Amino acid sequence: MIDWLVQTMTDLPALPAEAWLSPPERERLVTLRFEKRRSEWLLGRWTAKRLVQRHLEEAGFQPPSLAELAVTPAPDGSPQLSSDHATLRTALGALRLTISHSGGKAFCALGPAGTPVGADIEGVAPRGAAFTGDYFTLVEQGLVAAAPAALRDTLVTAIWSTKESVLKVLRLGLTVDTRLVECLVPLPAEGLGPDTWAPIAVRCDPSLAAPASISCWWRRLDDVVLTLAAAAS
């Protein structure tokens, strides 16, 4: 099961960041010179740590303090969990973490051992034909062209966000042509509640050597789109 959490800047505590960051994270923080980047980074770490804390508590572990949890970059840049405490380190090593942030919100997700996950949050905004022509497959462009005008911005955002989530699962990020991932995002169906995750069919080009099965879902939350992707090992 994938566990997830969304938080906003108002959820950040008034405490100094040093009070809840691990030593490696404090070292990273001092290298971030621009306030926007610092704020986004802190919100992402705060959201990830609260999610991990909740997940461990529900799994029967004594919830660790936030400073005992470290979110550090793997060699490919993706986030990984660690701790100086051996027992906690073993529990964290079985989890797969993904972090995304946009417009003052952070979205984090956790997958169990052997389940690479990707999550993305994107603000719904107009993106023109030049954008879809550069980054979308012909099939995806056809879906956008056929969509009602009122839903077009949401659909374009959802397709783009799904691509980002899938490429996080593959640990490639935006280093490859996004048209190598085709996302058949369904428009919201009648009766689909605001808290419902809708499934997405995804096709990956063989050159990506993707897992045989990648499951994806999306939903809209206020002014943003959330997408999740997960693959069996």
Coordinates of N, CA, C and O in Angstrom, one line a residue, residues 2-5 44 47-48 51 71 78-81 95-100 106-111 116-120 164-165 168-169 227-229:
I2 N 0.5 2.2 -0.8 CA 1.2 3.5 -0.8 C 0.6 4.5 0.2 O -0.6 4.7 0.2
D3 N 1.4 5.0 1.0 CA 1.0 6.0 2.0 C 1.5 7.4 1.5 O 2.5 7.5 0.9
W4 N 0.7 8.4 1.7 CA 1.0 9.7 1.2 C 0.5 10.8 2.1 O -0.3 10.6 3.0
L5 N 1.1 12.0 1.9 CA 0.7 13.2 2.7 C 1.0 14.5 1.9 O 2.0 14.6 1.2
G44 N 9.4 20.2 2.0 CA 9.5 18.8 1.5 C 10.0 17.9 2.6 O 9.5 16.7 2.8
T47 N 7.4 17.5 5.5 CA 6.3 16.6 5.0 C 6.7 15.1 5.0 O 6.0 14.2 5.4
A48 N 7.9 14.9 4.4 CA 8.4 13.5 4.4 C 8.6 12.9 5.8 O 8.2 11.8 6.0
L51 N 5.3 12.1 7.4 CA 4.7 10.9 6.8 C 5.4 9.7 7.3 O 4.7 8.7 7.6
V71 N 16.6 12.5 5.6 CA 16.2 12.4 4.2 C 17.4 13.0 3.4 O 17.6 14.2 3.4
S78 N 17.6 11.0 -6.1 CA 16.3 10.6 -5.5 C 16.5 10.6 -4.0 O 17.5 10.2 -3.5
P79 N 15.4 10.9 -3.3 CA 15.5 10.9 -1.8 C 15.6 9.5 -1.2 O 14.9 8.6 -1.7
Q80 N 16.4 9.4 -0.2 CA 16.5 8.1 0.6 C 16.4 8.4 2.1 O 16.8 9.4 2.5
L81 N 16.0 7.4 2.8 CA 15.8 7.5 4.3 C 16.9 6.8 5.0 O 17.4 5.8 4.6
L95 N 11.7 1.1 3.1 CA 10.7 2.0 2.5 C 11.3 2.8 1.3 O 12.5 3.0 1.2
R96 N 10.4 3.2 0.4 CA 10.8 3.9 -0.8 C 10.0 5.3 -0.7 O 8.8 5.3 -0.7
L97 N 10.8 6.4 -0.7 CA 10.2 7.7 -0.5 C 10.3 8.5 -1.8 O 11.3 8.4 -2.6
T98 N 9.3 9.3 -2.1 CA 9.3 10.3 -3.2 C 8.7 11.6 -2.7 O 7.8 11.6 -1.8
I99 N 9.3 12.7 -3.2 CA 9.0 14.1 -2.7 C 8.7 15.0 -3.9 O 9.5 14.9 -4.9
S100 N 7.7 15.8 -3.8 CA 7.4 16.8 -4.8 C 6.9 18.0 -4.2 O 6.2 17.9 -3.1
A106 N 3.7 20.6 -0.5 CA 4.6 19.5 -0.7 C 3.7 18.2 -0.6 O 2.8 18.1 0.1
F107 N 4.1 17.3 -1.5 CA 3.4 16.0 -1.6 C 4.5 14.9 -1.5 O 5.4 14.9 -2.3
C108 N 4.3 14.0 -0.6 CA 5.3 12.9 -0.4 C 4.5 11.6 -0.3 O 3.4 11.5 0.1
A109 N 5.2 10.6 -0.8 CA 4.6 9.2 -0.8 C 5.6 8.2 -0.4 O 6.8 8.4 -0.6
L110 N 5.2 7.1 0.3 CA 6.0 6.0 0.7 C 5.5 4.7 0.1 O 4.3 4.4 0.1
G111 N 6.4 3.9 -0.4 CA 6.1 2.6 -0.9 C 6.8 1.6 -0.1 O 7.9 1.8 0.5
P116 N 9.2 0.6 -6.1 CA 9.6 2.0 -6.4 C 8.3 2.8 -6.6 O 7.4 2.4 -7.3
V117 N 8.4 4.0 -6.1 CA 7.2 4.9 -6.2 C 7.6 6.3 -6.8 O 8.8 6.7 -6.6
G118 N 6.7 7.0 -7.4 CA 6.9 8.3 -7.8 C 5.7 9.2 -7.5 O 4.6 8.7 -7.7
A119 N 5.9 10.4 -7.1 CA 4.8 11.3 -6.8 C 5.1 12.6 -7.4 O 6.2 13.1 -7.4
D120 N 4.0 13.3 -7.8 CA 4.2 14.7 -8.4 C 3.0 15.5 -8.0 O 1.9 15.0 -8.0
E164 N 6.1 12.9 -15.0 CA 7.1 13.1 -14.0 C 7.1 12.0 -12.9 O 8.1 11.5 -12.5
S165 N 5.9 11.5 -12.5 CA 5.8 10.5 -11.5 C 6.4 9.2 -12.0 O 7.2 8.5 -11.3
K168 N 10.1 9.3 -12.2 CA 10.7 9.1 -10.9 C 10.8 7.7 -10.5 O 11.8 7.2 -9.9
V169 N 9.8 6.9 -10.8 CA 9.8 5.4 -10.6 C 11.0 4.8 -11.3 O 11.7 4.0 -10.7
T227 N -0.4 13.2 -8.7 CA -0.2 11.9 -9.4 C 0.7 11.0 -8.6 O 1.6 11.4 -8.0
L228 N 0.4 9.7 -8.7 CA 1.2 8.6 -8.1 C 1.5 7.6 -9.1 O 0.7 7.2 -9.9
A229 N 2.7 7.0 -9.0 CA 3.1 5.9 -9.9 C 3.8 4.9 -9.0 O 4.6 5.2 -8.1

